Every structure is written in C-alpha cells, then in structure tokens.
mmCIF file of C-alpha atoms and ligand atoms in Angstrom:
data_model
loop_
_atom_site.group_PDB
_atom_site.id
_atom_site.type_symbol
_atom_site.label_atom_id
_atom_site.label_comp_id
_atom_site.label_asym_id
_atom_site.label_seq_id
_atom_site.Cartn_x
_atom_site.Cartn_y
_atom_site.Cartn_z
ATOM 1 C CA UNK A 1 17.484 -1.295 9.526
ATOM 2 C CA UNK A 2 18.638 -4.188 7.956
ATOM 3 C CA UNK A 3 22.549 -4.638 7.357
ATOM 4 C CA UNK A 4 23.268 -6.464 4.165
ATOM 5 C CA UNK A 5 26.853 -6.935 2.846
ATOM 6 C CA UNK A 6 28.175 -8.397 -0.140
ATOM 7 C CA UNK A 7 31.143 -10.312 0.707
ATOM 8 C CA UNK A 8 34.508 -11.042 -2.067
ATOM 9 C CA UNK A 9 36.889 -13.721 -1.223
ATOM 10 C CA UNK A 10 40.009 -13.736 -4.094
ATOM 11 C CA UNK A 11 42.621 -14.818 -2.072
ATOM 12 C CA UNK A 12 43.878 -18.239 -3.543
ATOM 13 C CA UNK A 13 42.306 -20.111 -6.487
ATOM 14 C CA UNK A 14 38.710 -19.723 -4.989
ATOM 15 C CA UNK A 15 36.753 -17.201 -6.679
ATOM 16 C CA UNK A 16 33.938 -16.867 -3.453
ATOM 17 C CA UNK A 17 30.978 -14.270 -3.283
ATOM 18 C CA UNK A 18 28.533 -13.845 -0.317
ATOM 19 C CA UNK A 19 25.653 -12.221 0.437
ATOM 20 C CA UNK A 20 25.246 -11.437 4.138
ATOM 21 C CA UNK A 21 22.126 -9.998 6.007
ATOM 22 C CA UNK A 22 22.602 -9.161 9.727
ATOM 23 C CA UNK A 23 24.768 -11.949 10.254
ATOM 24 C CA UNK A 24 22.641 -14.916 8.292
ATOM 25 C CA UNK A 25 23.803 -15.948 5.050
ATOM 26 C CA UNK A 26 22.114 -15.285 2.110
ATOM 27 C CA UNK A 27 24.129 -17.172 -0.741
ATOM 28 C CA UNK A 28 27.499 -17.970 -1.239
ATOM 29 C CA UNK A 29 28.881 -19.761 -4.385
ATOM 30 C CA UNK A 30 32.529 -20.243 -5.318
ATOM 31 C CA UNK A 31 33.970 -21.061 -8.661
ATOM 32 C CA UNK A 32 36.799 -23.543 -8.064
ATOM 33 C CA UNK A 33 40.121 -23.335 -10.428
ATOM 34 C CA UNK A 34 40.682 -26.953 -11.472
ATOM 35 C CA UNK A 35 43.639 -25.492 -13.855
ATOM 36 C CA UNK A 36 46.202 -25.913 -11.016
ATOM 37 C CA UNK A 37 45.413 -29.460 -10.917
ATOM 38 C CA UNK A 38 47.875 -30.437 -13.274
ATOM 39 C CA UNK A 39 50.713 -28.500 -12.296
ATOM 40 C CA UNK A 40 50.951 -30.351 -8.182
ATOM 41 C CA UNK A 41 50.232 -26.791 -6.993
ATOM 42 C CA UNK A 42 48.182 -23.354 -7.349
ATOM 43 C CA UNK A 43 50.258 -21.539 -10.439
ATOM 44 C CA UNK A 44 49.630 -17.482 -9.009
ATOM 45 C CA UNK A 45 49.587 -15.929 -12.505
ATOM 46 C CA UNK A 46 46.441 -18.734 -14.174
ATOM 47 C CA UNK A 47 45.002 -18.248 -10.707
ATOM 48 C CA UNK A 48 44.676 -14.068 -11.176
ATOM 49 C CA UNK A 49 43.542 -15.095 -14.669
ATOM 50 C CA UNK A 50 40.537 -17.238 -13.543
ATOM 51 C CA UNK A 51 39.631 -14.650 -10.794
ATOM 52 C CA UNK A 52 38.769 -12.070 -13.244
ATOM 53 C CA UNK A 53 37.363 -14.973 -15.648
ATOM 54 C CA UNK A 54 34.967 -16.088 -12.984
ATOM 55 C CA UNK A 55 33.767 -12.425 -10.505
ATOM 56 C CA UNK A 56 31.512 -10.788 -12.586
ATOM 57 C CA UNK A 57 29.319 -14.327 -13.197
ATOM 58 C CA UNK A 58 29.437 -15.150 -9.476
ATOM 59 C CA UNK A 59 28.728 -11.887 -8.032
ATOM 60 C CA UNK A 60 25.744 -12.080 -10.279
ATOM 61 C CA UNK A 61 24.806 -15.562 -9.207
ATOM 62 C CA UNK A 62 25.270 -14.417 -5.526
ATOM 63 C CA UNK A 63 23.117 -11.552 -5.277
ATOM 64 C CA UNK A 64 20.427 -13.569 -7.895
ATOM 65 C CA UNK A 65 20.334 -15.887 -5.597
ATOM 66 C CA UNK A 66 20.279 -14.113 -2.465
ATOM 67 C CA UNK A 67 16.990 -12.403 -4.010
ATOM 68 C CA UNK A 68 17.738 -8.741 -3.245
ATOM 69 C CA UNK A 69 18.439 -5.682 -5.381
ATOM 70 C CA UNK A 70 22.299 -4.348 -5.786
ATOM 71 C CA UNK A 71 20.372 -0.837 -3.909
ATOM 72 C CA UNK A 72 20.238 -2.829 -0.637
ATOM 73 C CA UNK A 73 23.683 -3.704 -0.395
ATOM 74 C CA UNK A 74 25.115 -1.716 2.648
ATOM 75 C CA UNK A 75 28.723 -2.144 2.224
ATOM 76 C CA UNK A 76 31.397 -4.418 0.427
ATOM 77 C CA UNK A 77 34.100 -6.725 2.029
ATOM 78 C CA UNK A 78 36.892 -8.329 0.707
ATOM 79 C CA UNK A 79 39.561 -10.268 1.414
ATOM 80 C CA UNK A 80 42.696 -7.739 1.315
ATOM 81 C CA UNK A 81 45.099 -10.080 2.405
ATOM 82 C CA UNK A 82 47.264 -12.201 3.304
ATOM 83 C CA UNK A 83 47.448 -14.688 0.007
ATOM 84 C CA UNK A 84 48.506 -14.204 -3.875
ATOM 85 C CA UNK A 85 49.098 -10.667 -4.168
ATOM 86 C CA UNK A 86 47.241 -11.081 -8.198
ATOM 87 C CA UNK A 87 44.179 -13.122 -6.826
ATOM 88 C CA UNK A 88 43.583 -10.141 -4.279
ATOM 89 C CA UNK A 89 44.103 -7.976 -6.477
ATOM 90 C CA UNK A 90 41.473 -9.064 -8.551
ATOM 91 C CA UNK A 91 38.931 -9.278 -5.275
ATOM 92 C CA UNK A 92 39.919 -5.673 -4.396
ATOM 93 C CA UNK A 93 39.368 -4.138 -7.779
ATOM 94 C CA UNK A 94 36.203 -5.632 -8.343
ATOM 95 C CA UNK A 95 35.246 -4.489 -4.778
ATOM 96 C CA UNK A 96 36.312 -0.956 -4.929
ATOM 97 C CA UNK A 97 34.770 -0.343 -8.447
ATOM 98 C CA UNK A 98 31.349 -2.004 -6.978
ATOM 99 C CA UNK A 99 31.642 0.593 -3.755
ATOM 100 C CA UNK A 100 32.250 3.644 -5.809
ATOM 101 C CA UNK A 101 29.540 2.706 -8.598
ATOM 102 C CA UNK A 102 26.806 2.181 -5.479
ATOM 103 C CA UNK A 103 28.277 4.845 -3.163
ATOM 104 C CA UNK A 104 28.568 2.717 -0.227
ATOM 105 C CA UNK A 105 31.584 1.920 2.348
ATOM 106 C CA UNK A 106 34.354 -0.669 1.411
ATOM 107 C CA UNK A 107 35.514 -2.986 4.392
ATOM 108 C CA UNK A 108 38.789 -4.831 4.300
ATOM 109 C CA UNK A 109 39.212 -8.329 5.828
ATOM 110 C CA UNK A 110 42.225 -10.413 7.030
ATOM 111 C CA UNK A 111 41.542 -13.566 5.802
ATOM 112 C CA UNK A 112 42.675 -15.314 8.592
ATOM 113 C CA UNK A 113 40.610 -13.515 10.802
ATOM 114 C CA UNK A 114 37.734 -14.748 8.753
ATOM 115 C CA UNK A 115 38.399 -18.348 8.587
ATOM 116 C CA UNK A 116 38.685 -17.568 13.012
ATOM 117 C CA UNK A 117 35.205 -16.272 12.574
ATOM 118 C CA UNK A 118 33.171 -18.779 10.568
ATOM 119 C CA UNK A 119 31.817 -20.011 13.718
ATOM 120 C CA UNK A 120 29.764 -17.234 14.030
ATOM 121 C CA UNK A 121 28.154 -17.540 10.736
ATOM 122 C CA UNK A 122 23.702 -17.552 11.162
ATOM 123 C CA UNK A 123 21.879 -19.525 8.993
ATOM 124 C CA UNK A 124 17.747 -19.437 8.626
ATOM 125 C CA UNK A 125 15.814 -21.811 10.157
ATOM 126 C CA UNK A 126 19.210 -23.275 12.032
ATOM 127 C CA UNK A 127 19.739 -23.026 15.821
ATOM 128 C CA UNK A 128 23.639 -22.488 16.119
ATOM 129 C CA UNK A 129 25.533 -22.176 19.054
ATOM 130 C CA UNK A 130 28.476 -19.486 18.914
ATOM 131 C CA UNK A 131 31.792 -19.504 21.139
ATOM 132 C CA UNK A 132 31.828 -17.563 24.041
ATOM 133 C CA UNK A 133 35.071 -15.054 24.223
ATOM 134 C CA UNK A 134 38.041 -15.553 24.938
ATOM 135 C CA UNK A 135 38.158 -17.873 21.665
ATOM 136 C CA UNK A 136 40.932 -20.722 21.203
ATOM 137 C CA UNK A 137 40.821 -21.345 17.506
ATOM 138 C CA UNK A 138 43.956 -23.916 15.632
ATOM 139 C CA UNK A 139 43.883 -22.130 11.948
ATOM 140 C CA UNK A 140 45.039 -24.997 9.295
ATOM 141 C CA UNK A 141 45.158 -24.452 6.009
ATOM 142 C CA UNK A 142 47.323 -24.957 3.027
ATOM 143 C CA UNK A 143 49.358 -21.767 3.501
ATOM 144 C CA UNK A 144 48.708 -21.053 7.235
ATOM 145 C CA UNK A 145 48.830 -22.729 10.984
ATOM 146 C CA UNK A 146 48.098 -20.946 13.899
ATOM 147 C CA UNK A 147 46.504 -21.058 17.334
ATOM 148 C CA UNK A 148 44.498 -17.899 17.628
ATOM 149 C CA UNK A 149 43.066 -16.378 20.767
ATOM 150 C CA UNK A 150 40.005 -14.143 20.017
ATOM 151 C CA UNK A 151 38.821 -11.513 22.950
ATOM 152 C CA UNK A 152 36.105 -10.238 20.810
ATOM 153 C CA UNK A 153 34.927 -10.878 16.976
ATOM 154 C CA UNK A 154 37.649 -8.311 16.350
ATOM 155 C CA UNK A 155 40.444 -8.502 18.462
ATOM 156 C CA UNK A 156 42.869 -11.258 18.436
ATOM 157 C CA UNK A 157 45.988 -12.794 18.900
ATOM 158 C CA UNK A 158 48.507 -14.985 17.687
ATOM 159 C CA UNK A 159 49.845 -17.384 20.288
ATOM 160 C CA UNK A 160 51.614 -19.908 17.707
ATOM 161 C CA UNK A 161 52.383 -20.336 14.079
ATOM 162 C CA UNK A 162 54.336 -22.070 11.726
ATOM 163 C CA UNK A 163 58.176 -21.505 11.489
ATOM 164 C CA UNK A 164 58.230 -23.237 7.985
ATOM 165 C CA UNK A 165 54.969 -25.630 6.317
ATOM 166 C CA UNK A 166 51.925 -24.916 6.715
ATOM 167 C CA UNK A 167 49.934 -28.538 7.735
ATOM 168 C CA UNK A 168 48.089 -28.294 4.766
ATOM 169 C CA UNK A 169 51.341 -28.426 2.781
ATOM 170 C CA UNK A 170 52.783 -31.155 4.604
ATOM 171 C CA UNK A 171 49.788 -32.808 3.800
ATOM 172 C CA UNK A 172 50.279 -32.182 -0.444
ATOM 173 C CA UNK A 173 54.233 -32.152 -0.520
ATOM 174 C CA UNK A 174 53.636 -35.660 1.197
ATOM 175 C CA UNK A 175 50.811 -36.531 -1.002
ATOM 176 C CA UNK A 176 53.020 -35.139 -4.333
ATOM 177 C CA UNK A 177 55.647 -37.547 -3.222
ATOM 178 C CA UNK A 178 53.345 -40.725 -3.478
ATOM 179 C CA UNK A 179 52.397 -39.423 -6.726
ATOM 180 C CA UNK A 180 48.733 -37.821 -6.188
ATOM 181 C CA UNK A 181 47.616 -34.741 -7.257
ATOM 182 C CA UNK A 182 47.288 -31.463 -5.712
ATOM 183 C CA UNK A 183 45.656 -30.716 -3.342
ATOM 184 C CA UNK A 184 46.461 -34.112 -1.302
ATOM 185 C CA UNK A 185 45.027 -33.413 1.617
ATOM 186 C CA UNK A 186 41.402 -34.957 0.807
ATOM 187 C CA UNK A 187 42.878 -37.957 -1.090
ATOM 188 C CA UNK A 188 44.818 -38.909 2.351
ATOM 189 C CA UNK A 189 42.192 -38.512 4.377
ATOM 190 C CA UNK A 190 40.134 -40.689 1.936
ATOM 191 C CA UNK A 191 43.238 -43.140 1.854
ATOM 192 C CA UNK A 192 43.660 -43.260 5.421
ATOM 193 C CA UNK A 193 40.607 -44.458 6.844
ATOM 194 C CA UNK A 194 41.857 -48.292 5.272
ATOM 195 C CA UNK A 195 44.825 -48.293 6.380
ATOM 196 C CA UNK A 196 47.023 -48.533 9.930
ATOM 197 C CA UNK A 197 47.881 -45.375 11.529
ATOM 198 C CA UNK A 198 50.589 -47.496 13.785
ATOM 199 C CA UNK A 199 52.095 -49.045 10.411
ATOM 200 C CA UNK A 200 54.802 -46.472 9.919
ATOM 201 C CA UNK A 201 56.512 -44.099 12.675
ATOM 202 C CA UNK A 202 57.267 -40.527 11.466
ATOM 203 C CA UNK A 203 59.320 -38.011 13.740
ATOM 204 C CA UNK A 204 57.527 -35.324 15.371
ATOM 205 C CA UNK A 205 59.211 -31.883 15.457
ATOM 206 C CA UNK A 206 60.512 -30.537 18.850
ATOM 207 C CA UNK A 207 59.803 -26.891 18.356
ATOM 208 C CA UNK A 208 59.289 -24.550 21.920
ATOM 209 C CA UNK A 209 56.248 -23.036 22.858
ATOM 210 C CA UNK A 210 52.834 -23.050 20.792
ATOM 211 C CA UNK A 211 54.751 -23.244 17.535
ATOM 212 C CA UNK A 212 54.925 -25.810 14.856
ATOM 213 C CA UNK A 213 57.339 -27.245 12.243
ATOM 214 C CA UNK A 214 56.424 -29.355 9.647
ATOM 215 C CA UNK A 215 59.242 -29.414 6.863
ATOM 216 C CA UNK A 216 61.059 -31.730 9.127
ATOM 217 C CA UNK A 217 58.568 -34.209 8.841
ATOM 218 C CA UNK A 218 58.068 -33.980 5.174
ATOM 219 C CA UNK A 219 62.199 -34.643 4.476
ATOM 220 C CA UNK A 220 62.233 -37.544 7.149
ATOM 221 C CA UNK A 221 58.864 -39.132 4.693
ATOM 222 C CA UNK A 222 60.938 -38.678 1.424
ATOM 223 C CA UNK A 223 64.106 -40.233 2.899
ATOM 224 C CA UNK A 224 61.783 -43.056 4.304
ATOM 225 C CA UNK A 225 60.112 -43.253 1.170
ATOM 226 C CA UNK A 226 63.720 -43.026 -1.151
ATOM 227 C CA UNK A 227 64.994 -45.919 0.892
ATOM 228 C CA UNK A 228 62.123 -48.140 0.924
ATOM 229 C CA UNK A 229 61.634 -47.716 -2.810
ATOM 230 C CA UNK A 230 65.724 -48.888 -3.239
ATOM 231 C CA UNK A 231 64.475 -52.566 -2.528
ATOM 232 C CA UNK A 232 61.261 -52.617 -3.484
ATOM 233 C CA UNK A 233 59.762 -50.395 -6.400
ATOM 234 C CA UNK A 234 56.017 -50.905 -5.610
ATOM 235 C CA UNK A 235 56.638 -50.055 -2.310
ATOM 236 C CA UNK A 236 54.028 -47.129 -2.138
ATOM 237 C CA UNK A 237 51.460 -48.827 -4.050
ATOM 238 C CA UNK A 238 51.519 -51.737 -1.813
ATOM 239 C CA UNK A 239 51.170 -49.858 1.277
ATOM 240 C CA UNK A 240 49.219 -46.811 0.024
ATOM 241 C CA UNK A 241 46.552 -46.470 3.103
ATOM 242 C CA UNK A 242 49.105 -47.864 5.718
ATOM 243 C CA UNK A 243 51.271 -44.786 4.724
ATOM 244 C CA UNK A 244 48.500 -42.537 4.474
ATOM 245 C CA UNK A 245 46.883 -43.506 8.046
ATOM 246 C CA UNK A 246 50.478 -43.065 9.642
ATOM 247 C CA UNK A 247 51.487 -39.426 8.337
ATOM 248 C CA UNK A 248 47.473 -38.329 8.986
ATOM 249 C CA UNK A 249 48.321 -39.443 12.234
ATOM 250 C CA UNK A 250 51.530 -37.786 12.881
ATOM 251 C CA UNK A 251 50.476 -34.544 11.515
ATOM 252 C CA UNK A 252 46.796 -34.507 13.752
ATOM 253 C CA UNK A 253 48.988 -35.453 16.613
ATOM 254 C CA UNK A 254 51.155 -32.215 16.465
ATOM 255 C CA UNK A 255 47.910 -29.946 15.664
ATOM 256 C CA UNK A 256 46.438 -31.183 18.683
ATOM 257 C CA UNK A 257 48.942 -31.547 20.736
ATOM 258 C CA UNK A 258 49.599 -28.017 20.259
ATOM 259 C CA UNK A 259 45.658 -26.983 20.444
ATOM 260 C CA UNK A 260 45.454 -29.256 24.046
ATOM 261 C CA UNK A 261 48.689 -27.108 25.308
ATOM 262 C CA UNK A 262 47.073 -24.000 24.626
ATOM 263 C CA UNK A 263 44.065 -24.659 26.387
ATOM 264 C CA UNK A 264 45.880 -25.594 28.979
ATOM 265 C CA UNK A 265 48.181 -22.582 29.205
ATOM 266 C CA UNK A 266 45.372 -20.261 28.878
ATOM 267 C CA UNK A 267 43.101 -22.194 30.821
ATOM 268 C CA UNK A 268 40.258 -21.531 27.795
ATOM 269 C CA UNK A 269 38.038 -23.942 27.158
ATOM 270 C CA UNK A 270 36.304 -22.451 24.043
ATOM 271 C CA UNK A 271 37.633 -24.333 21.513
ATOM 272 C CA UNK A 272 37.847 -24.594 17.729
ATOM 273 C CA UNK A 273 38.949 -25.586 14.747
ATOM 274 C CA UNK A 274 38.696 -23.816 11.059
ATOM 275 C CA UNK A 275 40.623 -23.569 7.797
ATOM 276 C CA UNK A 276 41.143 -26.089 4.938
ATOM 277 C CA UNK A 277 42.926 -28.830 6.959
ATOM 278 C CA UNK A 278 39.633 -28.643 9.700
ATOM 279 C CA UNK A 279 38.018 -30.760 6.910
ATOM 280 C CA UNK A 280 40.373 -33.525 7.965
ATOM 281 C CA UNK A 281 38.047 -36.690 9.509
ATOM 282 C CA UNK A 282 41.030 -37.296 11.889
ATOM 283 C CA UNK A 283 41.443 -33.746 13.198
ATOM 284 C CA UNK A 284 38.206 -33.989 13.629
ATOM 285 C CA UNK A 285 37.850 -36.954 15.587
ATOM 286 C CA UNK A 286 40.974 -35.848 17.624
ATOM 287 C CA UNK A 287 39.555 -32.715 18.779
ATOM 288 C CA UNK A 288 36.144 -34.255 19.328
ATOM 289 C CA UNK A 289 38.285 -36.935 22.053
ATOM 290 C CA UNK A 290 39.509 -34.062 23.214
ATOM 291 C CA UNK A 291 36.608 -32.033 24.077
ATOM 292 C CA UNK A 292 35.108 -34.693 26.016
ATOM 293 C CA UNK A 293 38.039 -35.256 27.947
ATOM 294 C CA UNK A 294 38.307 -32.071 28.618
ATOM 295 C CA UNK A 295 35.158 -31.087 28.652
ATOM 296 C CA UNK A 296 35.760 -27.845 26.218
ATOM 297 C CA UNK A 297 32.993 -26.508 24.278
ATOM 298 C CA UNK A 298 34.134 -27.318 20.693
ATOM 299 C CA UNK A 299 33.594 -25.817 17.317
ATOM 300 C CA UNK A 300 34.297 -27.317 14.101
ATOM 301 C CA UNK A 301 32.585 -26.040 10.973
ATOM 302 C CA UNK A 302 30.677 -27.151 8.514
ATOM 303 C CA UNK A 303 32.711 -28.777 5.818
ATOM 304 C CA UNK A 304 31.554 -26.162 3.098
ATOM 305 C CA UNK A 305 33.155 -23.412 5.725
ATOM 306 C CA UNK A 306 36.007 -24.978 6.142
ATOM 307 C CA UNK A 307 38.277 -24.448 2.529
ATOM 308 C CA UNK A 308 38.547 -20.779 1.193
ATOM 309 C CA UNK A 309 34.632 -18.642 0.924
ATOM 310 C CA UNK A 310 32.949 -15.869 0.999
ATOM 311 C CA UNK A 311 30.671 -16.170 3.901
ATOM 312 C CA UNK A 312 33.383 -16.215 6.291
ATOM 313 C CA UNK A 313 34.784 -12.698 4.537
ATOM 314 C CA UNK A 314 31.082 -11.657 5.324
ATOM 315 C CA UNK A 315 30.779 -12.251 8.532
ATOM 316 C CA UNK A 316 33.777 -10.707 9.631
ATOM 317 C CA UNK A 317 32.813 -7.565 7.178
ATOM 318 C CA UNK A 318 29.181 -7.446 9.554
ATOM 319 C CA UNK A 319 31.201 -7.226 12.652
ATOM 320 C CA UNK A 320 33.583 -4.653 11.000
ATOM 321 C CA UNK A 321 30.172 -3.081 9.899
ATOM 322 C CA UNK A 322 29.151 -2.873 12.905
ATOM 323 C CA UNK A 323 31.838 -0.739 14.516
ATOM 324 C CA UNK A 324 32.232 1.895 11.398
ATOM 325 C CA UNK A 325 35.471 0.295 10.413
ATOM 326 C CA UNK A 326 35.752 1.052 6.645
ATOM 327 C CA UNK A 327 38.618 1.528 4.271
ATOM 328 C CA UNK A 328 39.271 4.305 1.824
ATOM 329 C CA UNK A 329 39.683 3.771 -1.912
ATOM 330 C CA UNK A 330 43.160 3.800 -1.761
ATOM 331 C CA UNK A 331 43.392 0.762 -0.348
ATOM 332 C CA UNK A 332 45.520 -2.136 -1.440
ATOM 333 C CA UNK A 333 46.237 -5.770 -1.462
ATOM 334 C CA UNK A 334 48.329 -7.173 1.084
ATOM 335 C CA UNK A 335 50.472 -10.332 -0.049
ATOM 336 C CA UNK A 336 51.454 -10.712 3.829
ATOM 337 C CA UNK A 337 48.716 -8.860 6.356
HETATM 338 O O1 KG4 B 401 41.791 -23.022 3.634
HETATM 339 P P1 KG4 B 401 42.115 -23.617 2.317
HETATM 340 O O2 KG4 B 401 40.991 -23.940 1.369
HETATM 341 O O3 KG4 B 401 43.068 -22.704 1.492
HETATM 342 C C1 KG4 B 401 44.136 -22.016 2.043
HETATM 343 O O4 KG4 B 401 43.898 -20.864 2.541
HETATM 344 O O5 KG4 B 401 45.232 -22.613 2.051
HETATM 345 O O6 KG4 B 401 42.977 -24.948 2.599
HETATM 346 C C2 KG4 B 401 43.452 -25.803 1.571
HETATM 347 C C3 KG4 B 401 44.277 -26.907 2.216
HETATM 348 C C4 KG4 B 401 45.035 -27.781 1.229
HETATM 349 O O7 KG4 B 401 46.368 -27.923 1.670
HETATM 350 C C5 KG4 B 401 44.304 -29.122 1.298
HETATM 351 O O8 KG4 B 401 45.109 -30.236 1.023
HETATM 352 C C6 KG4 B 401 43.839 -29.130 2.722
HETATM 353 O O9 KG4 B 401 43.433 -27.788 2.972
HETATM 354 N N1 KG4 B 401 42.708 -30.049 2.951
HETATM 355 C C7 KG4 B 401 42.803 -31.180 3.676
HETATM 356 C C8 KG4 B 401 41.528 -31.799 3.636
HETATM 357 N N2 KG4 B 401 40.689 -31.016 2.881
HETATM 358 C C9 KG4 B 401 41.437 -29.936 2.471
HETATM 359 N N3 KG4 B 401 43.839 -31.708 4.356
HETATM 360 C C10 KG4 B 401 43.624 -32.872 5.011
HETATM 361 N N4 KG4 B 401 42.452 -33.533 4.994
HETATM 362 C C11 KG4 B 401 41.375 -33.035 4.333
HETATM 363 N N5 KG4 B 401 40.214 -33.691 4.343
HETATM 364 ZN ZN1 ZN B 402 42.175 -19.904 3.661
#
C-alpha cells in the first residue's frame, strides 16, 4: 500500500506544506513572509501571525495540487522544533487538529534532521542518486551550523556546531552593516561574483575541533568598516562587490575548511551540503573543488531544497513512517530540540 504523508514546515517565516507519496514528492508550496523585510530581521510575533494567515490556503493548495483526496493521507509531519517557539506552534496545532479530524498518526520532525535529509528526496520521472551511510552533511543556515554524521536516515550525530553565529547570520549582520536588507545572504552572493575575493583580508576564527565561530568575524568587519568610513564616507559604496567577494570568501573558507577536516577525521567520503547558506554559489563551488580533489561523492541540493520547506519535513516523516515512530497528541513545540 501506498504511504502518503502530508508534510507542515512552521518553523521560521516559511509557511511550507508537502505532499509526500512513498518517498516522491507530490507538491510543495511555501508562502514567504516579506513583512520582516523591513525590520533587518524575522520579527517572531508578525511571523506566528502570518503562519496562521497563510496554513489553511496552502495546505489546500498542497493537497489540490498533489491531486489526491484528504482520505489518503496516511499520517501528518511537522516540524516540532528547533525554531520560533509561535511559528511551531502554529505548524503543530494545525497538524494535530488535521490528525485527530482524519484519525491518522502524527509524526514529529527535527528540523535539522530534515534539512540533513533532503538528499533523499524522489522526484517522478528524475533519476537521483542518494548518499550512501555513514553521511557527512555541513548544515548552514541562518540560525544553525553544523557538521552532521548520519548512520542511517534516522540516526545521527553532531560532530561540530556553532559556539555563537550561525553562517547565515554572519552573512546578514555583515550585509545589515553595508546597509542591505534582510536576509543578506543572496544579495552578497549576487554582489560578490564582481568583485575581488583577495581585495580585503578578514580574520578567521581559531576555534578547536569541528566547531565554528563566526561573531568574531562579524566585529573585526564593523571595526574595518567604522575605520575606513572615518576617511572616506563612500567607502562601502565604492567598494561594494570587492567587500562582498572578500567576506563570501572568508566565511566559505571556514565552512569548508571545517567540512574537509571532517572527512578527513572520519575518513567519510559521502559528502554534503544543505540548509539556507548551501544556496551560496561559492560554497558551492568550494565543495565541488573539493570533491574532485578528494574524490568524495558530493551532494548539494536543489536550490528550492535548500531555504526552509516542506518536502524535506516529508521525507524525514516517510522514514519516521516507516519505523512506527509517531507522537501522541500531547505533543509540543520545541523552541530548542
Ligand atoms: O535554512 P534557511 O532558509 O532558514 C533557517 O533555518 O535559518 O536559511 C536562511 C539563511 C539566511 O541567513 C540567508 O541569508 C541565507 O540562508 N542564504 C544565503 C544565500 N541564500 C540564503 N547565504 C549566502 N548566500 C546565499 N545565496
Ligand atoms: Zn532551516
């Protein structure tokens, strides 16, 4: 029998639904909040606001699209955590009322699990190769960064993390600085690919291990920034792309620096890339140099799986499927899983 699960991602300012069948995708839409835009940053309360807005209309759009009835749905997933504890809450609401109504299980995701597993997402009529186990995956997103070891679909471990930024957020407090709006990220990227990488020198953290640092980086660009401004006021504006070629460059450095040094450790050469930041065209190219250096067999996602969505939340609610891992009503959102 068929397994079809209808997947609810609430964990930021992404309102995501999915429709999943035995691993392919069926649909998945997201209604973006563009409200944060003007405040340099995602504002949690308009964010919960928006969710409930926006999840009955996309649900509906999801499963219209998908072209099923609500009576095959097997099961729902959601995103329980971690991430605003109000957008999840919305997400795990909607998802328990939706269980209870249709009298099928509820399955709870880690988010960051999910964006791990979005390499395993099927698609019809589209050979894809999936990555063997164990798994190397570098996390980077706007609120996370992590190298993550998978031994299965479901078991997995944390081998580094942040100990302050995320490289997502050194990529829009930087961006914020010079005056664009949130997120940055994309509009450096865009930015960087005119300008010189070598132009400006910014300090990489020393930090032991698999870990990473990045507020360091992000005072040392405001000082830099502070002092060059003193003599010359248009000093961003005239060296816009320079600047953001050289921090791109800094911050893919440390991601794979720290992704190569994994491999290495482990001795894994199933490699790959997801979250928000894996978007990056640098980070991209980086890992790709990488790979064929060192000969790994690399994933990087689609860019449509790489921000905040439902399919991933899907998939990893198929696998959970799978091994009769549901969650009672009772359950609740976790700001911090
Ligand atoms: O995974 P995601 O959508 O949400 C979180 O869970 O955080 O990631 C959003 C982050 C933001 O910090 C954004 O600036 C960054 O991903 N981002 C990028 C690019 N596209 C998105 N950073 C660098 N280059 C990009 N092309
Ligand atoms: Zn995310």
């Amino acid at each position: 029998m068929a397994v079809t699960i209808l997947a609810i991602e609430s964990s930021c300012d992404d309102t995501s639904v999915a429709v999943i069948r035995d691993g392919y995708i069926l649909s998945s839409l997201t209604a973006s909040q563009d409200i944060h835009k003007s405040y340099g940053g995602v504002v949690p309360e308009l964010a919960s606001r928006a969710h409930q807005a926006n999840i009955v209309p996309v649900t509906d759009q999801a499963i219209k699209r998908a072209g099923i009835r609500i009576s095959e749905i097997n099961a729902v997933a959601f995103t329980r955590g971690p991430g605003l504890l109000g957008s999840l809450l919305v997400g795990t609401s909607f998802a328990k009322g939706f269980a209870l109504t249709c009298n099928i299980p509820l399955i709870e995701v880690n988010h960051l699990q999910a964006h791990a597993l979005v390499h395993f997402i099927k698609e019809k009529g589209k050979e894809i190769k999936v990555p063997g186990f164990p798994f190397l995956c570098l996390l980077v997103s706007g609120g996370h960064t992590r190298i993550i070891l998978l031994r299965s679909h479901l078991e997995m471990e944390v081998l580094g993390n942040t100990i302050d930024d995320a490289a997502g957020e050194a990529f829009d407090k930087c961006g914020k600085i010079m005056g664009f709006p949130y997120p940055a990220g994309p509009i450096i990227d865009k930015l960087a690919s005119a300008g010189n990488k070598k132009a400006f020198v910014f300090p990489k953290p020393s930090v032991r291990g698999l870990d990473f640092s990045f507020s360091g980086l992000k005072t040392s660009f405001l000082y830099f920034l502070r002092d060059r401004i003193k003599d010359d006021p248009d000093f961003i504006e005239k060296n816009e792309s320079d600047l953001c070629a050289s921090l791109q460059y800094v911050i893919v450095s440390i991601l794979t620096g720290r992704l190569v040094k994994a491999s290495i450790q482990t001795g894994i050469n199933e490699v790959g890339i997801a979250g928000g930041v894996s978007a990056n065209s640098e980070l991209r190219n980086a890992v790709r140099a990488e790979a064929e250096k060192r000969s790994w067999n690399l994933f990087i996602p689609e860019l449509s799986y790489t921000t905040d969505n439902a399919a991933m939340i899907g998939i990893t609610g198929y696998f959970k499927y799978l091994r009769g891992e549901f969650s009672g009503q009772e359950v609740a959102p976790l700001a911090r899983f």
